[in-house]
Coordinates of N, CA and C and ligand atoms in Angstrom, one line a residue:
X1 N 2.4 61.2 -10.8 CA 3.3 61.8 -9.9 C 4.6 61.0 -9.8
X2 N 5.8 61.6 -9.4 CA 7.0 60.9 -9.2 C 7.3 60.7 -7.7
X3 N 8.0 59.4 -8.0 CA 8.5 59.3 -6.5 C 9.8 60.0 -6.7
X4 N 10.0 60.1 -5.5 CA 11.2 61.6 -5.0 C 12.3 60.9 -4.1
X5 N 12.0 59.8 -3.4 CA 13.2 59.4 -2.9 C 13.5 57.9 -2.9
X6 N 14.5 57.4 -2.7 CA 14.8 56.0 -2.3 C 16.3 55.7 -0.8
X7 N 15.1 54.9 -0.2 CA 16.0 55.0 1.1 C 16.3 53.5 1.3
X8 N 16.3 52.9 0.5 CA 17.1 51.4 0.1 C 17.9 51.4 -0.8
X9 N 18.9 51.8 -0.3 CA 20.6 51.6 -1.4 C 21.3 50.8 -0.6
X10 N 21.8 50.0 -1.3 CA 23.5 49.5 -1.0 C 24.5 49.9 -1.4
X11 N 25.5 49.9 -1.0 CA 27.1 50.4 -1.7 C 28.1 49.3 -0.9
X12 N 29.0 49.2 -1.7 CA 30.2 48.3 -1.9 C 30.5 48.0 -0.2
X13 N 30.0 49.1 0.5 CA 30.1 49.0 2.1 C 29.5 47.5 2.2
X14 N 28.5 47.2 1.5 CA 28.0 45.8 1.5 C 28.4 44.4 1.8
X15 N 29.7 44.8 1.0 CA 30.0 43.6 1.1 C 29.6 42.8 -0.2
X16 N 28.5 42.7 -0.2 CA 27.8 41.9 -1.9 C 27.2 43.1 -3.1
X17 N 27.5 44.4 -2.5 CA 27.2 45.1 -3.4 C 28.2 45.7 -4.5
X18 N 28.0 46.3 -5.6 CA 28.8 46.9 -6.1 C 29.0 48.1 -7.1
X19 N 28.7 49.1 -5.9 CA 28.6 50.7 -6.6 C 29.4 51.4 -5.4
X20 N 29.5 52.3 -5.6 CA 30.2 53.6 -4.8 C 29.0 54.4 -4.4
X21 N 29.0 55.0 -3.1 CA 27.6 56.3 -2.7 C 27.6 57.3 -4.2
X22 N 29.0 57.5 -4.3 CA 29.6 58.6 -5.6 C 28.2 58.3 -6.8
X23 N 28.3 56.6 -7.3 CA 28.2 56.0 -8.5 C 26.2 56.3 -8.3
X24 N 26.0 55.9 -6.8 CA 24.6 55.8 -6.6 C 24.1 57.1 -6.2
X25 N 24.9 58.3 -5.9 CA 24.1 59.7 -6.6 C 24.1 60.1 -7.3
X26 N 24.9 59.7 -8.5 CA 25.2 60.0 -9.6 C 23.4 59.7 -10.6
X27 N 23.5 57.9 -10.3 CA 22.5 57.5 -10.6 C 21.6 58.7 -9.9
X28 N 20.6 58.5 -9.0 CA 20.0 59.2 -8.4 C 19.4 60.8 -8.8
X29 N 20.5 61.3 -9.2 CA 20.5 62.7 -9.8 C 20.2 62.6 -11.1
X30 N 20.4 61.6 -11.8 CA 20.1 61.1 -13.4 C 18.3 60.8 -13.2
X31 N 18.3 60.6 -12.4 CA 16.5 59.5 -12.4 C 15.4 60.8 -11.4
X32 N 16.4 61.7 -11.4 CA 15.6 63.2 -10.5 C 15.1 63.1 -9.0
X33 N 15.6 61.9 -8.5 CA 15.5 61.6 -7.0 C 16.2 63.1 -6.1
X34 N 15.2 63.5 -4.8 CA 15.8 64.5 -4.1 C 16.2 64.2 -3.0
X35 N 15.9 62.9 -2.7 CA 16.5 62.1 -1.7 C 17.1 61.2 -1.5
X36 N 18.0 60.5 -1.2 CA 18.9 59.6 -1.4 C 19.3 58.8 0.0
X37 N 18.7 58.0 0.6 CA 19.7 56.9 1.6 C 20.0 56.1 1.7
X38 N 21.2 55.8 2.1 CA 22.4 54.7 2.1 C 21.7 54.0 3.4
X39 N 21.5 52.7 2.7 CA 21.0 51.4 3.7 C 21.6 50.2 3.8
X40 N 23.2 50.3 4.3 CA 24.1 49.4 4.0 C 23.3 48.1 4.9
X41 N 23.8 46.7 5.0 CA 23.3 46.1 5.6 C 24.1 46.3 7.2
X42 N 23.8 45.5 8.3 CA 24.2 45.8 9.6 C 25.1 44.8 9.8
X43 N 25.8 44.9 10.4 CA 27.2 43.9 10.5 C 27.2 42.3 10.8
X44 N 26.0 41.7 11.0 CA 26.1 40.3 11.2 C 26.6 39.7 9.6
X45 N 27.9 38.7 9.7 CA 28.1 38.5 8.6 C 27.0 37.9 7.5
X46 N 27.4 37.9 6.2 CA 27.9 38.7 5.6 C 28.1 39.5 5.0
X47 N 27.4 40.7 5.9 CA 27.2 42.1 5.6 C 28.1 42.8 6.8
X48 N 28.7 43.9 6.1 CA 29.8 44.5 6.7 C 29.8 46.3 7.2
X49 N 28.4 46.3 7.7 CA 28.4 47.9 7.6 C 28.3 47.8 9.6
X50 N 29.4 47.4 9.5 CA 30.5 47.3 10.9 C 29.7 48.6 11.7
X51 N 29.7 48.6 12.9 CA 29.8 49.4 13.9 C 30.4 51.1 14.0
X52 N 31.8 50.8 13.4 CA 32.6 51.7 13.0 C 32.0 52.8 12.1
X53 N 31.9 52.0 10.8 CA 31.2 51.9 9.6 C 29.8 53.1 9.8
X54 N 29.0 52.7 10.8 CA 28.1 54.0 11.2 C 28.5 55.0 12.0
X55 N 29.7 54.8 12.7 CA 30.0 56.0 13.5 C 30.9 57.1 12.6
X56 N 31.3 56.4 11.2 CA 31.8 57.4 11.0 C 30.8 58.2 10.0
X57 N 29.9 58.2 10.2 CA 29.1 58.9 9.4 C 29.3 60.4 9.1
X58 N 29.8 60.8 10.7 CA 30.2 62.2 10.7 C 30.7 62.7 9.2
X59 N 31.6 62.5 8.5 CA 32.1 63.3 7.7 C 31.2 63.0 6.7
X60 N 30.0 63.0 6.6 CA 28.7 63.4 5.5 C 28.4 64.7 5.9
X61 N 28.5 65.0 4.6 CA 27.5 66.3 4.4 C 25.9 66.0 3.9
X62 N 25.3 67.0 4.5 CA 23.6 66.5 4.2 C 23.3 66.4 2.3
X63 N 24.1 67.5 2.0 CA 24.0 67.6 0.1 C 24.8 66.7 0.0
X64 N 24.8 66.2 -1.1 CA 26.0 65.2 -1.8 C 25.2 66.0 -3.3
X65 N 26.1 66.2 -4.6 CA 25.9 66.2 -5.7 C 24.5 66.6 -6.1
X66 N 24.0 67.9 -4.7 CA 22.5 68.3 -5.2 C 21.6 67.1 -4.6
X67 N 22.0 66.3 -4.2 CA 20.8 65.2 -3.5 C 21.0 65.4 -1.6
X68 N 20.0 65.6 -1.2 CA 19.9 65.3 0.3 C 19.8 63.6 0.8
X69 N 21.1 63.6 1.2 CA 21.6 62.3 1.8 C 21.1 62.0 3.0
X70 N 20.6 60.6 2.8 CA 20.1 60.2 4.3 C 20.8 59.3 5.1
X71 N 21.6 59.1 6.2 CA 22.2 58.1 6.6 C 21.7 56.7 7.9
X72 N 21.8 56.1 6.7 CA 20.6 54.9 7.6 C 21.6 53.8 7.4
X73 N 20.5 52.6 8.2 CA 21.3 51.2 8.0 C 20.2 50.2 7.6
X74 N 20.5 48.8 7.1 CA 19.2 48.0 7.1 C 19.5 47.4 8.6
X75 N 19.3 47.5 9.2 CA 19.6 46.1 10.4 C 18.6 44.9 10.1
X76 N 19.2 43.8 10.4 CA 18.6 42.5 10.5 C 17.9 42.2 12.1
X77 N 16.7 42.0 11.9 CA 16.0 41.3 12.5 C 16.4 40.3 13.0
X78 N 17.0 39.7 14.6 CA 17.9 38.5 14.6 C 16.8 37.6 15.4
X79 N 16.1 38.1 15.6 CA 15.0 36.7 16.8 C 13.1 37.0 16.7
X80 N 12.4 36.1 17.7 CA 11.2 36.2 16.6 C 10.8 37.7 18.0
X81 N 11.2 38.5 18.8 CA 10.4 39.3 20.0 C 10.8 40.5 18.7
X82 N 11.7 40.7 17.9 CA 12.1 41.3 16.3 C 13.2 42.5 17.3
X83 N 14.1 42.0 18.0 CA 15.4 43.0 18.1 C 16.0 42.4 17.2
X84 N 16.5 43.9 16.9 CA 17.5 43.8 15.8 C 19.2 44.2 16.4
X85 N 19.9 44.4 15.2 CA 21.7 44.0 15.5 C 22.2 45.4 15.3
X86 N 21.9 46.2 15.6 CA 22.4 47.8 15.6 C 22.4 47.9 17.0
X87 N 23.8 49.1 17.6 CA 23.8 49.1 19.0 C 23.5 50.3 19.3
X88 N 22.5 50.9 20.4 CA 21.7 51.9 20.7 C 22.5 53.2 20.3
X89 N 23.4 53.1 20.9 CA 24.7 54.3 20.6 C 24.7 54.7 19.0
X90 N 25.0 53.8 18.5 CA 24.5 54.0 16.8 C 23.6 54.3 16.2
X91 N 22.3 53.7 17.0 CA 21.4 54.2 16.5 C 21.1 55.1 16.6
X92 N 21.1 55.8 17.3 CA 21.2 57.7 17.9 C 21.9 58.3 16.8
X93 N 23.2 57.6 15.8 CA 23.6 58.6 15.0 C 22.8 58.6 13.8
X94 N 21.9 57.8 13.2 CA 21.3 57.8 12.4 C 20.1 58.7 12.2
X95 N 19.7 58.5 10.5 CA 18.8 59.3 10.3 C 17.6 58.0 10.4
X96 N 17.8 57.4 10.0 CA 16.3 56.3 10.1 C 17.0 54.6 9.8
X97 N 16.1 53.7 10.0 CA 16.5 52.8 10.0 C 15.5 51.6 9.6
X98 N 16.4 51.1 8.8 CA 15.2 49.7 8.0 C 15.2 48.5 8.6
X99 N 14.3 47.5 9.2 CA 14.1 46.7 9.8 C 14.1 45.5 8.7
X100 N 14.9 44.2 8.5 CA 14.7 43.4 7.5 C 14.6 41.9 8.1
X101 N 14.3 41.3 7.6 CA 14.6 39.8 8.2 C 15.4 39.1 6.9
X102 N 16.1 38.5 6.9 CA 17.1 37.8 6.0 C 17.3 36.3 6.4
X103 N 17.7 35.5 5.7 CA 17.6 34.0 6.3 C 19.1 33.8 6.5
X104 N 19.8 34.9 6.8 CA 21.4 34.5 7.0 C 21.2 34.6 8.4
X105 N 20.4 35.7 8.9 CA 19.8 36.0 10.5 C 19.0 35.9 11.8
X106 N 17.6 34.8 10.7 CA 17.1 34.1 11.5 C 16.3 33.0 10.5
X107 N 16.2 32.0 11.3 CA 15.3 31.1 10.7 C 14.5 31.1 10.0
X108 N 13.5 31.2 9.0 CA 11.9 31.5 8.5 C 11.4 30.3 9.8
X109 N 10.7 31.4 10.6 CA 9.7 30.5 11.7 C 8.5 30.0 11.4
X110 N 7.4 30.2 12.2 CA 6.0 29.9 12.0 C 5.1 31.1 11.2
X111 N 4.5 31.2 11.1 CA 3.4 32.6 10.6 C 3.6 33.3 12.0
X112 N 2.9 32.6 12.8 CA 2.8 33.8 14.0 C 4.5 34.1 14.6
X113 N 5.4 33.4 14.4 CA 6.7 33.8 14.8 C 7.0 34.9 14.1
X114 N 6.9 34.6 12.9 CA 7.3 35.9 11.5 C 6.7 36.9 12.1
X115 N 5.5 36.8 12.4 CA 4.5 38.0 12.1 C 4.9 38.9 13.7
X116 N 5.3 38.3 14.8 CA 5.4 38.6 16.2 C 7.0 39.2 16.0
X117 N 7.9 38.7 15.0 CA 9.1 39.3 14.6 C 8.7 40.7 14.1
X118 N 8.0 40.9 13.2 CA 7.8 41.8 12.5 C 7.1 42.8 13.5
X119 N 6.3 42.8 14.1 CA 5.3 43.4 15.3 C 6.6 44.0 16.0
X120 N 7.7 43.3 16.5 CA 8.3 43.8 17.7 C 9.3 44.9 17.0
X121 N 9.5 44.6 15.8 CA 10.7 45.3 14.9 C 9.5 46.8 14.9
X122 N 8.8 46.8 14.7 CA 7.6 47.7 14.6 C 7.8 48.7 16.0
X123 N 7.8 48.2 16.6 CA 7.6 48.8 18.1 C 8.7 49.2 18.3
X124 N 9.9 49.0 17.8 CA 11.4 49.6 18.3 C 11.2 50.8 18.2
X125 N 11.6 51.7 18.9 CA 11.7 53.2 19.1 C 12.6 53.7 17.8
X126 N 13.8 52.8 16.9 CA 14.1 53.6 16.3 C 14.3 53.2 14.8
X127 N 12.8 51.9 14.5 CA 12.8 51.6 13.3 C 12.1 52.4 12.2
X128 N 12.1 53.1 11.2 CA 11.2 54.0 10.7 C 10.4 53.0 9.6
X129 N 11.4 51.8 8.9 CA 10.7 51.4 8.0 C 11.1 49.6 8.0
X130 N 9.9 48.8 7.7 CA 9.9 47.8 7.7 C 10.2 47.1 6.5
X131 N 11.5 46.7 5.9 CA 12.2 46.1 4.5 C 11.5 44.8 4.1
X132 N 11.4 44.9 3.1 CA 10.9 43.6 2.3 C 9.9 42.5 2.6
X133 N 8.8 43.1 3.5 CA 7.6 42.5 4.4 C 7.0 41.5 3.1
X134 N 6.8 41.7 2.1 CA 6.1 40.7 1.0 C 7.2 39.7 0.9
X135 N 8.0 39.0 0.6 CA 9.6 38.7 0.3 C 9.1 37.2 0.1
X136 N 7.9 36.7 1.2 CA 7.5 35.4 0.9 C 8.3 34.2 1.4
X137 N 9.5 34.8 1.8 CA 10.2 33.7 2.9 C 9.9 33.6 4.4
X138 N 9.3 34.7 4.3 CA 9.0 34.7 6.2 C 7.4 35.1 5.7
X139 N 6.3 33.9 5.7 CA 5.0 34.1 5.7 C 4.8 35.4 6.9
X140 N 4.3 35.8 6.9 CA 3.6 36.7 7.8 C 2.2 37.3 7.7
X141 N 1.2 37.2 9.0 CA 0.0 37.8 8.9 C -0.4 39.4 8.3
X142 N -0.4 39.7 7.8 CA -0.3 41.2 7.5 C -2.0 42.2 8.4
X143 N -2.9 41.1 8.4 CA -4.1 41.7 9.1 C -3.2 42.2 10.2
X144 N -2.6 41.7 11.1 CA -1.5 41.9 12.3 C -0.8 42.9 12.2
X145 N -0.2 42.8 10.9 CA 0.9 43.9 11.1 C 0.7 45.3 10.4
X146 N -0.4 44.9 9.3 CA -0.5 46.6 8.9 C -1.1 47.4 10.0
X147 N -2.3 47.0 10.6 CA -2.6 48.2 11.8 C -1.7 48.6 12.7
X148 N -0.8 47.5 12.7 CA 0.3 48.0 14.1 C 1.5 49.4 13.5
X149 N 1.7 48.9 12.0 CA 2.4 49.9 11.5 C 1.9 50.9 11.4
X150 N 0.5 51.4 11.1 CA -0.2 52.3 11.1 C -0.1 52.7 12.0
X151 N -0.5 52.4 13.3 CA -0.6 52.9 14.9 C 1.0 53.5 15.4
X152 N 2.0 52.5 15.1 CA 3.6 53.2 15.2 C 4.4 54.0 14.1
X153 N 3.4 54.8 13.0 CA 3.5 55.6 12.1 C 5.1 54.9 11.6
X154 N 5.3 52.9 11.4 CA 6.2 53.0 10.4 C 5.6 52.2 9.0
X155 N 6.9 52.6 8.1 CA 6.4 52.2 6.7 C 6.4 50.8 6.4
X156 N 5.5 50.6 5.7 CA 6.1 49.1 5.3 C 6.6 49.4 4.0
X157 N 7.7 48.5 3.6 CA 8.1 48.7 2.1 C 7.5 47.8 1.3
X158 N 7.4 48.7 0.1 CA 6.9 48.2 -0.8 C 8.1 47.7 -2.1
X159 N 9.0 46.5 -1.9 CA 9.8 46.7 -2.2 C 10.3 46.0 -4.1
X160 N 11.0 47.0 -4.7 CA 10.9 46.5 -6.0 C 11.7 45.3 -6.6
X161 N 12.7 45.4 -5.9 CA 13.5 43.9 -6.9 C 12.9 42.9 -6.4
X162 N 12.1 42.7 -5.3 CA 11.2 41.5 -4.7 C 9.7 41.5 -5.9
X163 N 9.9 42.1 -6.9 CA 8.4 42.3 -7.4 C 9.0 41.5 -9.2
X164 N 10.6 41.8 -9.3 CA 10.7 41.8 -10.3 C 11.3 40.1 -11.1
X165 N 10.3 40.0 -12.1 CA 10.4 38.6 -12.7 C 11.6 37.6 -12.6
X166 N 12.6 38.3 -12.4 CA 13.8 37.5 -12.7 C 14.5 37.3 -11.0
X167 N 13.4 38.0 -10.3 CA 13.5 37.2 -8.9 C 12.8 35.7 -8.6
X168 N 12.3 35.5 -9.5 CA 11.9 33.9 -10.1 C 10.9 34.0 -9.2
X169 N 9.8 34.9 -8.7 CA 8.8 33.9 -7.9 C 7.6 34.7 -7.5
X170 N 6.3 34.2 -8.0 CA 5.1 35.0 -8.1 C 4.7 35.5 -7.1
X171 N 5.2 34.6 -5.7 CA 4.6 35.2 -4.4 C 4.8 36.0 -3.8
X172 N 5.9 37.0 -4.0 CA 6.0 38.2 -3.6 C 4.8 39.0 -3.7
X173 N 4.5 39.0 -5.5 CA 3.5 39.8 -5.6 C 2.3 39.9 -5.1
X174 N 2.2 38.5 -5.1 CA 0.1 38.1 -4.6 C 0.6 39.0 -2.8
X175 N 2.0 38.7 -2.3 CA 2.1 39.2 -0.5 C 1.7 40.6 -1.3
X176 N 2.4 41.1 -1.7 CA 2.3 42.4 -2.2 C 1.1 43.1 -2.1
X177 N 0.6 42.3 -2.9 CA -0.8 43.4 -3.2 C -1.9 42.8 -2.1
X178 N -1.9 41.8 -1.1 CA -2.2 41.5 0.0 C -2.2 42.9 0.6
X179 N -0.9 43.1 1.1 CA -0.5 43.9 2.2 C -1.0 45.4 1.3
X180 N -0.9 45.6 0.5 CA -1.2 47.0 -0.1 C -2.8 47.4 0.1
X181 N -3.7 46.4 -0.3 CA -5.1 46.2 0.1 C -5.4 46.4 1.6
X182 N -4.7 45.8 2.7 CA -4.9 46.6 3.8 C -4.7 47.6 4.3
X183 N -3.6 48.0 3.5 CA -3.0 49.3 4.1 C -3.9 50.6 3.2
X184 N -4.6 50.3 2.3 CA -5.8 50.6 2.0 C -6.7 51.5 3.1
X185 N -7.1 49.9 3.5 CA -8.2 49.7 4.2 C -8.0 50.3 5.6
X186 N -7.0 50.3 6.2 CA -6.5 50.9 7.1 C -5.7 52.0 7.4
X187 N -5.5 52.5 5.9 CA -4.6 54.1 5.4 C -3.4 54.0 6.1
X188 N -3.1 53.0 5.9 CA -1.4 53.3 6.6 C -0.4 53.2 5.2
X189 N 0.7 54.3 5.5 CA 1.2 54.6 4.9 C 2.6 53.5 3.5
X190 N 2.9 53.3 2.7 CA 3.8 52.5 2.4 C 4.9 53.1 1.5
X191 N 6.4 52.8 1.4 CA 7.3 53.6 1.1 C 7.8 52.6 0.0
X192 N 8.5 52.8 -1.2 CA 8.4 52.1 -2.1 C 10.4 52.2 -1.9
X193 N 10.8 50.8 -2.5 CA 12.6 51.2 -2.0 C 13.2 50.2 -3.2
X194 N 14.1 50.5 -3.3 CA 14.9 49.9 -4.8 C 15.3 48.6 -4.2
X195 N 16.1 48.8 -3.1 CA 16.8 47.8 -2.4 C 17.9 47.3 -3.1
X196 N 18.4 48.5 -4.2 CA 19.5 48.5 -5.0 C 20.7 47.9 -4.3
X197 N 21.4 46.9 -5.6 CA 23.0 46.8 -4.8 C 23.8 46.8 -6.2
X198 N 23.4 47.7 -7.0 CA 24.5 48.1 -8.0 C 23.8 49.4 -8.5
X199 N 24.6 50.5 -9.2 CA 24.2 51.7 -9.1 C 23.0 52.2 -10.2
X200 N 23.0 51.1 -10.9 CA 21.4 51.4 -12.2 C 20.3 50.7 -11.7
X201 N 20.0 50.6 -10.8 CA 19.2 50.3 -9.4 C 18.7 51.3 -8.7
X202 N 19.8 52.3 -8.3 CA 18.7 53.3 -7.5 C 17.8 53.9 -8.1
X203 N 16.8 54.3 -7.6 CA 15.5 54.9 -8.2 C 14.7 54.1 -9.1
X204 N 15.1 52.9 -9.2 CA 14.6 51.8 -10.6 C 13.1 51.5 -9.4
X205 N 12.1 52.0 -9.8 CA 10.6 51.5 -9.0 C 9.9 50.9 -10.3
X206 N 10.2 50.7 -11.4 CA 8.9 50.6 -12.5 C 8.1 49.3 -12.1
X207 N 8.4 48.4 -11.7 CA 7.7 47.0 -10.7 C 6.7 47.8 -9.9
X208 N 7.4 48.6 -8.9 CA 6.6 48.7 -7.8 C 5.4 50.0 -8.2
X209 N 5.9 50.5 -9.1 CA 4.9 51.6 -9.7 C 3.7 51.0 -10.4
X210 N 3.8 50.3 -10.9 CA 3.4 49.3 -11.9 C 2.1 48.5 -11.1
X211 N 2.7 47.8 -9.9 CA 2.0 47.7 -9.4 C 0.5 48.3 -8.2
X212 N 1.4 49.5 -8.0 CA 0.6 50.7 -7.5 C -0.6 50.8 -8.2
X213 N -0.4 51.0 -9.8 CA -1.4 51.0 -10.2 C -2.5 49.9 -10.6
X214 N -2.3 49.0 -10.5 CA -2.8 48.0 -10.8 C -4.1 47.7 -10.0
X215 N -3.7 48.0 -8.7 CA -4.4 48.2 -7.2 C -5.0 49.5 -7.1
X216 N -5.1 50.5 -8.1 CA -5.1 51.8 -7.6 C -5.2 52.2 -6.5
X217 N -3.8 52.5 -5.6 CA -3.3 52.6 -4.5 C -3.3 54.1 -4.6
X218 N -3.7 54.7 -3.3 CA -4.2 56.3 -3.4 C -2.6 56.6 -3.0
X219 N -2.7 57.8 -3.9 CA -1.2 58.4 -3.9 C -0.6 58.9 -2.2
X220 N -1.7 59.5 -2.0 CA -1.5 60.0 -0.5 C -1.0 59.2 0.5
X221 N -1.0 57.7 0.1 CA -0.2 56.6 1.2 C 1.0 56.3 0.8
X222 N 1.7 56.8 -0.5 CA 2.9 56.4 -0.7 C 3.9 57.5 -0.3
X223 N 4.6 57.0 0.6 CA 5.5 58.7 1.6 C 6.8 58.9 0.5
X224 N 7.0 58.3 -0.7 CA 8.1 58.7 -1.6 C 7.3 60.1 -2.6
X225 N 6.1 60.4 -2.5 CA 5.7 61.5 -3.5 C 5.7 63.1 -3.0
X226 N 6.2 62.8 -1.7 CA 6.2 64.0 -1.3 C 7.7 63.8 0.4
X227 N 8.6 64.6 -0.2 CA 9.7 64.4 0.8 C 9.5 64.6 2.2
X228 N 8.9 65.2 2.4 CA 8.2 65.9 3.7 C 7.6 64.4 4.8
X229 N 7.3 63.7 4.2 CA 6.1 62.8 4.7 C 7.0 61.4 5.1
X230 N 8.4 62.0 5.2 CA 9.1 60.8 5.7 C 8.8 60.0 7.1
X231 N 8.6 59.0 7.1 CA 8.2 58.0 8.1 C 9.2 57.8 9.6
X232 N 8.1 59.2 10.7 CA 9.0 59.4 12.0 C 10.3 59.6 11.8
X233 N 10.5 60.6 10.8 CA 12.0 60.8 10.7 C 11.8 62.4 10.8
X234 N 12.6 62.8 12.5 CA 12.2 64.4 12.6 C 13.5 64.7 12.3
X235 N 14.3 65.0 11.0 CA 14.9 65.7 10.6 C 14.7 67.0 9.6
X236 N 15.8 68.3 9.4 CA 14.8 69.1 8.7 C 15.6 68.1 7.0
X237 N 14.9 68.5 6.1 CA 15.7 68.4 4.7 C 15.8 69.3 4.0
Ligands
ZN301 ZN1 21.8 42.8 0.3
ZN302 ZN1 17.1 43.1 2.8

């Protein structure tokens, strides 16, 4: 089966990234993606997807170039109760939104701090997907956190440049397939995300596909094989 969407993109809005929306549907429509969302990072420096930056979202059209555009943000995780740096008003203009922890934003704490960050980011009313949970800088319990994602129907990502060799570091993967194994065991759902920041990046999953199989992870938990099954996102497409 193919995956169908990727809702971890960056664009030059980034700050550290460097593609155009243009360049990354272009991509996108090359690799047969029918979904596409822009997940700039949230404005704590040094990421620049300013305030502004989400309100003007308005002038998107839902198609772009034959792809159904999604307009999201990553926000950062800024403390361990897991509020994040998007302001409610904005969040209302979005289509969904990725919850991340980054070490520009908060500390790597304890296990149980990580893991009570991750828990509360869970619980926000308008996070749909939890960004780069294996990443290995912020230990976290996953027995903890996959049932809770399960129970608040959000995703955990399953995310690919964190998987890929020349991110120099094995432990992603062993979190990886940790957290994949419970979410198993617990059928909760997991979304697979490029976390692209240049434009031959979007849609690039072969790591995270790779890994799916390895685990034979039942297709029915991965919400990119079927568009429909997007994670508490009540919009139509
Ligand atoms: Zn980034
Ligand atoms: Zn991130």
């Amino acid at each position: 089966m193919k995956l169908l969407m990727d809702l971890h993109t960056h664009t030059v809005a980034s700050g550290h990234a460097y593609s155009t929306l243009k360049e990354n549907l272009e991509q996108a429509r090359e690799r047969g993606l029918q979904v596409m969302g822009i997940s700039d990072h949230a404005c704590v420096p040094p990421a620049t997807a300013i305030p502004y930056y989400l309100r003007n979202f308005k002038v998107f059209t839902p198609y772009m170039l034959g792809i159904r555009v999604l307009k999201g943000v990553e926000a950062n995780i800024v403390d361990y109760q897991g509020n994040i740096d998007v302001e409610e008003q904005d969040l209302a203009r979005l289509d969904y939104v990725i919850a991340s922890l980054h070490q520009q934003n908060l500390v790597p704490g304890s296990r149980n701090q990580n893991t009570q960050a991750l828990c509360g980011a869970i619980r926000h009313p308008a996070v749909n997907i939890i960004g780069h949970p294996n990443d290995g800088v912020y230990p976290v319990d996953f027995t903890e956190v996959v049932p809770l994602a399960k129970q608040y129907r959000v995703a955990l990502e399953l995310n690919n440049a964190t998987l890929r060799a020349n991110a120099g570091r094995e432990r992603p993967k062993a979190l990886a397939i940790e957290m994949l194994e419970l979410c198993k065991q617990h059928q909760a759902s997991i979304i697979v995300g490029s976390d692209s920041h240049i434009y031959y990046d979007v849609g690039e999953f072969s790591e995270a596909e790779k890994l799916l199989r390895e685990v034979h992870f039942p297709e029915a938990l991965v919400i990119n094989y079927q568009i429909e099954r997007l994670p508490r996102i009540r919009i139509t497409l």
